[in-house]
Amino acid sequence: MAVHIKTADEIQKMRVAGRLAGEVLDFIAPHIRPGVTTGQIDRLCHDYQVNHQGTIPAPLNYAPPGYKPFPKSICTSVNHQVCHGVPGERLLKTGDILNIDVTPIKDGYHGDSSRMFYVGTPSIQARRLCEVTYECMWRGIRAVRAGGFLGDIGAAIQQHAEAHGYSVVREFCGHGIGHKFHEEPQVLHYGQAGTGLLLQAGMIFTIEPMINAGRPAIRELADGWTIVTKDHSLSAQWEHTVLVTDQGCEVLTLSAGAPPPVPH
Ligand code: MF3
Ligand code: CO
Ligand code: CO
């Protein structure tokens, strides 16, 4: 199946949805502290999106084939949880690391972004994993340009992660996004430069590497959603949505409070 090239009108809508995704993360940042539950974080993000932004949280009741409907409005993945953590009664405690992944829909278009947050003060190992994973995402972003290949992205990410002794999760990947939450192409976070799909201006997809401190293997919890590392090692993830341009790419999910881009 073909990868959709967005029209100028769609690109404009994706810029708006992308910025709004970043702004949900900006909004929630000061609320992340010991004693808060992931369910409270979900509720705050839900209300901000619906009442303040006029956006729809795409995860709520999202049900891809083979999955039961996701019951919450955001994903909260703590410590050895890799992705798709379901918010609930869990109390955050100092030293936890937490990924918050948000996907607001505005005017029919999706913005998808996630960041890592520290609860209180992280261990040196946890901080290093989060920082290296952030660099991995940006190395992937910097590999994007029209005329380049999808494999350039995964190769850049894998090389950086493995150079630090970390491993790349294989089972989940970045994805095309627009009017649909998940569309083609699949953006692998490992691979070989110069292989795969030829990138064209107007493509929009996410780059969202999941990097484990230990082995790459994962398993799914009984809730049918939460993914954890098999060896219980820490895992980190960052996500941006990007537009392919002739010069490189435009990161659509930046916002005033986003951590600074990593330069070339
Ligand atoms: N936001 C996730 C992604 O980056 C997808 C979450 S699906 C959900 O692709 F149902 F778990 F919310
Ligand atoms: Co995504
Ligand atoms: Co996401």
mmCIF file of C-alpha atoms and ligand atoms in Angstrom:
data_model
loop_
_atom_site.group_PDB
_atom_site.id
_atom_site.type_symbol
_atom_site.label_atom_id
_atom_site.label_comp_id
_atom_site.label_asym_id
_atom_site.label_seq_id
_atom_site.Cartn_x
_atom_site.Cartn_y
_atom_site.Cartn_z
ATOM 1 C CA MET A 1 0.000 0.000 0.000
ATOM 2 C CA ALA A 2 1.160 3.494 -0.809
ATOM 3 C CA VAL A 3 2.356 6.076 1.682
ATOM 4 C CA HIS A 4 0.116 9.116 1.675
ATOM 5 C CA ILE A 5 1.691 12.437 0.663
ATOM 6 C CA LYS A 6 -0.073 15.178 2.596
ATOM 7 C CA THR A 7 -1.638 18.172 0.842
ATOM 8 C CA ALA A 8 -0.791 21.741 1.898
ATOM 9 C CA ASP A 9 -4.110 21.908 3.756
ATOM 10 C CA GLU A 10 -3.444 18.652 5.615
ATOM 11 C CA ILE A 11 0.067 19.804 6.518
ATOM 12 C CA GLN A 12 -1.343 22.975 8.047
ATOM 13 C CA LYS A 13 -3.796 20.923 10.132
ATOM 14 C CA MET A 14 -0.984 18.592 11.217
ATOM 15 C CA ARG A 15 1.082 21.598 12.358
ATOM 16 C CA VAL A 16 -1.779 22.654 14.606
ATOM 17 C CA ALA A 17 -2.426 19.149 15.986
ATOM 18 C CA GLY A 18 1.308 18.627 16.518
ATOM 19 C CA ARG A 19 1.793 21.822 18.501
ATOM 20 C CA LEU A 20 -1.232 20.941 20.624
ATOM 21 C CA ALA A 21 0.324 17.539 21.448
ATOM 22 C CA GLY A 22 3.457 19.331 22.649
ATOM 23 C CA GLU A 23 1.352 21.708 24.692
ATOM 24 C CA VAL A 24 -0.388 18.870 26.546
ATOM 25 C CA LEU A 25 3.060 17.688 27.647
ATOM 26 C CA ASP A 26 4.049 21.262 28.614
ATOM 27 C CA PHE A 27 0.860 21.519 30.656
ATOM 28 C CA ILE A 28 1.357 18.273 32.565
ATOM 29 C CA ALA A 29 5.076 18.698 33.381
ATOM 30 C CA PRO A 30 4.635 20.662 36.669
ATOM 31 C CA HIS A 31 2.129 18.061 37.938
ATOM 32 C CA ILE A 32 4.647 15.186 37.873
ATOM 33 C CA ARG A 33 5.771 14.679 41.487
ATOM 34 C CA PRO A 34 5.875 11.972 44.161
ATOM 35 C CA GLY A 35 2.447 10.960 45.497
ATOM 36 C CA VAL A 36 0.531 11.687 42.277
ATOM 37 C CA THR A 37 -1.160 8.702 40.594
ATOM 38 C CA THR A 38 -0.938 7.975 36.882
ATOM 39 C CA GLY A 39 -4.744 8.069 36.867
ATOM 40 C CA GLN A 40 -4.685 11.672 38.125
ATOM 41 C CA ILE A 41 -2.227 12.595 35.347
ATOM 42 C CA ASP A 42 -4.584 11.006 32.816
ATOM 43 C CA ARG A 43 -7.551 12.952 34.158
ATOM 44 C CA LEU A 44 -5.670 16.275 34.072
ATOM 45 C CA CYS A 45 -4.519 15.683 30.473
ATOM 46 C CA HIS A 46 -7.984 14.556 29.412
ATOM 47 C CA ASP A 47 -9.670 17.638 30.843
ATOM 48 C CA TYR A 48 -7.009 19.989 29.412
ATOM 49 C CA GLN A 49 -7.493 18.513 25.949
ATOM 50 C CA VAL A 50 -11.274 18.404 25.948
ATOM 51 C CA ASN A 51 -12.060 21.611 27.874
ATOM 52 C CA HIS A 52 -9.105 23.900 27.100
ATOM 53 C CA GLN A 53 -7.819 22.784 23.680
ATOM 54 C CA GLY A 54 -10.987 21.467 22.123
ATOM 55 C CA THR A 55 -9.122 18.298 21.117
ATOM 56 C CA ILE A 56 -10.139 14.641 21.306
ATOM 57 C CA PRO A 57 -7.707 12.217 23.031
ATOM 58 C CA ALA A 58 -7.172 9.556 20.347
ATOM 59 C CA PRO A 59 -6.111 6.752 22.748
ATOM 60 C CA LEU A 60 -9.484 6.714 24.583
ATOM 61 C CA ASN A 61 -11.352 3.618 23.331
ATOM 62 C CA TYR A 62 -8.783 3.109 20.569
ATOM 63 C CA ALA A 63 -9.104 -0.543 19.487
ATOM 64 C CA PRO A 64 -6.821 -1.780 16.705
ATOM 65 C CA PRO A 65 -7.551 -5.332 15.453
ATOM 66 C CA GLY A 66 -6.794 -7.881 18.208
ATOM 67 C CA TYR A 67 -6.858 -5.311 21.034
ATOM 68 C CA LYS A 68 -9.590 -4.389 23.471
ATOM 69 C CA PRO A 69 -10.427 -0.676 23.614
ATOM 70 C CA PHE A 70 -7.734 1.357 25.409
ATOM 71 C CA PRO A 71 -9.526 2.600 28.556
ATOM 72 C CA LYS A 72 -7.733 5.919 29.153
ATOM 73 C CA SER A 73 -6.826 9.142 27.330
ATOM 74 C CA ILE A 74 -3.020 8.967 27.534
ATOM 75 C CA CYS A 75 -0.340 6.301 28.039
ATOM 76 C CA THR A 76 1.809 6.404 31.196
ATOM 77 C CA SER A 77 4.742 3.961 31.186
ATOM 78 C CA VAL A 78 6.777 3.801 34.414
ATOM 79 C CA ASN A 79 10.320 2.399 34.871
ATOM 80 C CA HIS A 80 10.457 -1.055 33.205
ATOM 81 C CA GLN A 81 7.201 -0.395 31.339
ATOM 82 C CA VAL A 82 8.158 0.112 27.697
ATOM 83 C CA CYS A 83 4.983 1.662 26.245
ATOM 84 C CA HIS A 84 1.170 1.658 26.323
ATOM 85 C CA GLY A 85 1.064 1.795 30.131
ATOM 86 C CA VAL A 86 -2.533 2.173 31.307
ATOM 87 C CA PRO A 87 -3.037 4.977 33.870
ATOM 88 C CA GLY A 88 -4.553 3.886 37.184
ATOM 89 C CA GLU A 89 -4.052 3.852 40.942
ATOM 90 C CA ARG A 90 -0.247 3.569 40.849
ATOM 91 C CA LEU A 91 1.412 6.217 43.031
ATOM 92 C CA LEU A 92 4.528 7.805 41.575
ATOM 93 C CA LYS A 93 7.526 7.810 43.907
ATOM 94 C CA THR A 94 10.823 9.651 43.883
ATOM 95 C CA GLY A 95 13.311 8.070 41.495
ATOM 96 C CA ASP A 96 10.657 6.793 39.061
ATOM 97 C CA ILE A 97 11.008 7.624 35.383
ATOM 98 C CA LEU A 98 7.832 8.021 33.408
ATOM 99 C CA ASN A 99 6.902 8.277 29.742
ATOM 100 C CA ILE A 100 3.759 10.247 28.964
ATOM 101 C CA ASP A 101 2.415 9.734 25.435
ATOM 102 C CA VAL A 102 -0.385 11.971 24.166
ATOM 103 C CA THR A 103 -2.277 12.082 20.870
ATOM 104 C CA PRO A 104 -4.798 14.907 20.544
ATOM 105 C CA ILE A 105 -7.055 15.049 17.472
ATOM 106 C CA LYS A 106 -7.825 18.548 16.166
ATOM 107 C CA ASP A 107 -9.946 19.191 13.089
ATOM 108 C CA GLY A 108 -9.711 15.479 12.222
ATOM 109 C CA TYR A 109 -5.875 15.322 12.370
ATOM 110 C CA HIS A 110 -3.583 13.643 14.923
ATOM 111 C CA GLY A 111 -0.513 15.007 16.725
ATOM 112 C CA ASP A 112 1.504 12.302 18.513
ATOM 113 C CA SER A 113 4.307 13.011 20.989
ATOM 114 C CA SER A 114 5.818 11.611 24.162
ATOM 115 C CA ARG A 115 8.495 12.660 26.651
ATOM 116 C CA MET A 116 10.261 11.173 29.649
ATOM 117 C CA PHE A 117 9.725 12.777 33.060
ATOM 118 C CA TYR A 118 11.638 12.334 36.313
ATOM 119 C CA VAL A 119 9.724 11.941 39.564
ATOM 120 C CA GLY A 120 11.933 13.725 42.089
ATOM 121 C CA THR A 121 15.598 12.900 41.512
ATOM 122 C CA PRO A 122 16.468 10.011 39.164
ATOM 123 C CA SER A 123 19.370 7.608 39.607
ATOM 124 C CA ILE A 124 22.422 8.310 37.456
ATOM 125 C CA GLN A 125 21.610 5.197 35.385
ATOM 126 C CA ALA A 126 18.004 6.238 34.803
ATOM 127 C CA ARG A 127 18.990 9.777 33.793
ATOM 128 C CA ARG A 128 21.605 8.471 31.374
ATOM 129 C CA LEU A 129 19.093 6.107 29.735
ATOM 130 C CA CYS A 130 16.581 8.948 29.277
ATOM 131 C CA GLU A 131 19.225 11.295 27.869
ATOM 132 C CA VAL A 132 20.688 8.745 25.450
ATOM 133 C CA THR A 133 17.174 7.818 24.266
ATOM 134 C CA TYR A 134 16.493 11.517 23.626
ATOM 135 C CA GLU A 135 19.670 11.683 21.532
ATOM 136 C CA CYS A 136 18.561 8.517 19.707
ATOM 137 C CA MET A 137 15.277 10.171 18.735
ATOM 138 C CA TRP A 138 17.089 13.265 17.486
ATOM 139 C CA ARG A 139 19.655 11.251 15.541
ATOM 140 C CA GLY A 140 16.687 9.585 13.844
ATOM 141 C CA ILE A 141 15.088 12.962 13.147
ATOM 142 C CA ARG A 142 18.345 14.346 11.738
ATOM 143 C CA ALA A 143 18.541 11.398 9.327
ATOM 144 C CA VAL A 144 15.252 12.413 7.631
ATOM 145 C CA ARG A 145 15.312 14.136 4.228
ATOM 146 C CA ALA A 146 13.562 13.810 0.881
ATOM 147 C CA GLY A 147 15.723 11.517 -1.228
ATOM 148 C CA GLY A 148 16.919 9.603 1.831
ATOM 149 C CA PHE A 149 15.657 6.219 2.992
ATOM 150 C CA LEU A 150 13.540 5.014 5.880
ATOM 151 C CA GLY A 151 16.398 2.700 6.903
ATOM 152 C CA ASP A 152 18.637 5.731 7.525
ATOM 153 C CA ILE A 153 16.483 6.581 10.550
ATOM 154 C CA GLY A 154 16.595 3.177 12.215
ATOM 155 C CA ALA A 155 20.306 2.795 11.528
ATOM 156 C CA ALA A 156 21.112 6.112 13.227
ATOM 157 C CA ILE A 157 19.021 5.203 16.280
ATOM 158 C CA GLN A 158 20.316 1.652 16.640
ATOM 159 C CA GLN A 159 23.940 2.705 16.285
ATOM 160 C CA HIS A 160 23.676 5.292 19.054
ATOM 161 C CA ALA A 161 21.712 3.043 21.440
ATOM 162 C CA GLU A 162 24.014 0.057 21.045
ATOM 163 C CA ALA A 163 27.143 2.233 21.343
ATOM 164 C CA HIS A 164 25.914 2.950 24.890
ATOM 165 C CA GLY A 165 25.260 -0.721 25.671
ATOM 166 C CA TYR A 166 21.475 -0.364 25.320
ATOM 167 C CA SER A 167 19.048 -2.307 23.126
ATOM 168 C CA VAL A 168 16.295 -1.257 20.704
ATOM 169 C CA VAL A 169 12.775 -2.677 21.136
ATOM 170 C CA ARG A 170 11.810 -4.388 17.851
ATOM 171 C CA GLU A 171 8.081 -5.065 18.230
ATOM 172 C CA PHE A 172 6.863 -1.460 18.124
ATOM 173 C CA CYS A 173 7.765 1.259 15.670
ATOM 174 C CA GLY A 174 7.035 4.762 14.478
ATOM 175 C CA HIS A 175 4.194 5.178 12.000
ATOM 176 C CA GLY A 176 2.620 7.342 9.356
ATOM 177 C CA ILE A 177 -0.017 9.628 10.865
ATOM 178 C CA GLY A 178 -2.569 12.172 9.704
ATOM 179 C CA HIS A 179 -6.313 11.739 9.436
ATOM 180 C CA LYS A 180 -5.607 8.233 10.804
ATOM 181 C CA PHE A 181 -3.730 7.538 14.090
ATOM 182 C CA HIS A 182 -1.573 4.763 12.629
ATOM 183 C CA GLU A 183 -0.943 4.471 8.896
ATOM 184 C CA GLU A 184 1.909 3.483 6.597
ATOM 185 C CA PRO A 185 4.862 3.526 6.694
ATOM 186 C CA GLN A 186 6.196 1.568 9.663
ATOM 187 C CA VAL A 187 9.259 3.418 10.932
ATOM 188 C CA LEU A 188 11.620 0.846 12.446
ATOM 189 C CA HIS A 189 14.072 2.050 15.089
ATOM 190 C CA TYR A 190 16.799 -0.321 13.872
ATOM 191 C CA GLY A 191 18.079 -1.313 10.450
ATOM 192 C CA GLN A 192 20.446 -0.410 7.676
ATOM 193 C CA ALA A 193 21.090 2.968 6.081
ATOM 194 C CA GLY A 194 20.238 3.205 2.394
ATOM 195 C CA THR A 195 17.489 0.573 2.575
ATOM 196 C CA GLY A 196 13.700 0.662 2.601
ATOM 197 C CA LEU A 197 11.212 3.288 1.491
ATOM 198 C CA LEU A 198 12.472 6.332 -0.425
ATOM 199 C CA LEU A 199 11.441 9.424 1.550
ATOM 200 C CA GLN A 200 9.463 12.114 -0.247
ATOM 201 C CA ALA A 201 8.534 15.651 0.774
ATOM 202 C CA GLY A 202 5.037 15.709 2.275
ATOM 203 C CA MET A 203 5.251 12.400 4.120
ATOM 204 C CA ILE A 204 4.401 12.668 7.832
ATOM 205 C CA PHE A 205 5.362 10.023 10.380
ATOM 206 C CA THR A 206 6.454 9.588 13.976
ATOM 207 C CA ILE A 207 9.895 8.656 15.310
ATOM 208 C CA GLU A 208 9.504 7.093 18.769
ATOM 209 C CA PRO A 209 12.391 4.829 19.803
ATOM 210 C CA MET A 210 11.924 2.556 22.817
ATOM 211 C CA ILE A 211 15.360 1.838 24.301
ATOM 212 C CA ASN A 212 16.036 -0.719 27.049
ATOM 213 C CA ALA A 213 18.910 -0.606 29.515
ATOM 214 C CA GLY A 214 19.069 -4.424 29.317
ATOM 215 C CA ARG A 215 17.871 -6.986 26.790
ATOM 216 C CA PRO A 216 15.467 -6.032 23.966
ATOM 217 C CA ALA A 217 12.834 -8.677 24.801
ATOM 218 C CA ILE A 218 9.400 -7.499 25.969
ATOM 219 C CA ARG A 219 6.118 -9.006 27.149
ATOM 220 C CA GLU A 220 2.538 -7.817 27.458
ATOM 221 C CA LEU A 221 0.773 -7.608 30.823
ATOM 222 C CA ALA A 222 -2.622 -9.231 31.492
ATOM 223 C CA ASP A 223 -4.376 -5.871 30.951
ATOM 224 C CA GLY A 224 -3.815 -6.500 27.232
ATOM 225 C CA TRP A 225 -1.952 -3.218 26.716
ATOM 226 C CA THR A 226 0.974 -2.511 29.033
ATOM 227 C CA ILE A 227 4.314 -3.618 27.572
ATOM 228 C CA VAL A 228 7.239 -4.324 29.949
ATOM 229 C CA THR A 229 10.831 -5.482 29.554
ATOM 230 C CA LYS A 230 11.157 -9.243 30.097
ATOM 231 C CA ASP A 231 14.302 -8.759 32.190
ATOM 232 C CA HIS A 232 12.700 -5.902 34.195
ATOM 233 C CA SER A 233 15.412 -3.491 33.041
ATOM 234 C CA LEU A 234 14.516 0.197 32.707
ATOM 235 C CA SER A 235 13.098 1.414 29.399
ATOM 236 C CA ALA A 236 12.791 4.923 27.946
ATOM 237 C CA GLN A 237 10.995 6.455 24.963
ATOM 238 C CA TRP A 238 10.624 9.855 23.285
ATOM 239 C CA GLU A 239 8.370 10.666 20.344
ATOM 240 C CA HIS A 240 7.982 13.447 17.804
ATOM 241 C CA THR A 241 5.847 13.698 14.660
ATOM 242 C CA VAL A 242 7.831 14.942 11.629
ATOM 243 C CA LEU A 243 7.116 16.239 8.115
ATOM 244 C CA VAL A 244 9.624 15.276 5.403
ATOM 245 C CA THR A 245 10.919 18.325 3.508
ATOM 246 C CA ASP A 246 13.469 18.785 0.735
ATOM 247 C CA GLN A 247 15.920 20.281 3.230
ATOM 248 C CA GLY A 248 15.369 17.674 5.931
ATOM 249 C CA CYS A 249 12.283 17.676 8.088
ATOM 250 C CA GLU A 250 10.015 19.898 10.124
ATOM 251 C CA VAL A 251 9.268 18.671 13.653
ATOM 252 C CA LEU A 252 5.536 19.233 14.086
ATOM 253 C CA THR A 253 5.237 18.431 17.803
ATOM 254 C CA LEU A 254 7.558 21.113 19.179
ATOM 255 C CA SER A 255 6.048 23.572 21.659
ATOM 256 C CA ALA A 256 7.255 26.324 23.980
ATOM 257 C CA GLY A 257 8.099 23.899 26.795
ATOM 258 C CA ALA A 258 9.703 21.128 24.721
ATOM 259 C CA PRO A 259 13.276 20.214 25.637
ATOM 260 C CA PRO A 260 15.751 21.783 23.168
ATOM 261 C CA PRO A 261 16.350 20.059 19.841
ATOM 262 C CA VAL A 262 19.709 18.333 19.500
ATOM 263 C CA PRO A 263 21.628 20.096 16.704
ATOM 264 C CA HIS A 264 23.338 18.335 13.785
HETATM 265 N N1 MF3 B 1 0.612 7.018 21.135
HETATM 266 C C1 MF3 B 1 1.045 5.666 20.860
HETATM 267 C C2 MF3 B 1 1.945 5.770 19.658
HETATM 268 O O1 MF3 B 1 2.854 6.517 19.725
HETATM 269 C C3 MF3 B 1 -0.081 4.739 20.602
HETATM 270 C C4 MF3 B 1 -0.908 4.501 21.785
HETATM 271 S S1 MF3 B 1 -2.196 3.469 21.370
HETATM 272 C C5 MF3 B 1 -3.045 3.392 22.826
HETATM 273 O O2 MF3 B 1 1.770 5.208 18.614
HETATM 274 F F1 MF3 B 1 -4.164 2.865 22.534
HETATM 275 F F2 MF3 B 1 -2.338 2.697 23.676
HETATM 276 F F3 MF3 B 1 -3.201 4.596 23.288
HETATM 277 CO CO CO B 2 3.129 7.193 17.778
HETATM 278 CO CO CO B 3 2.492 8.270 20.842
#
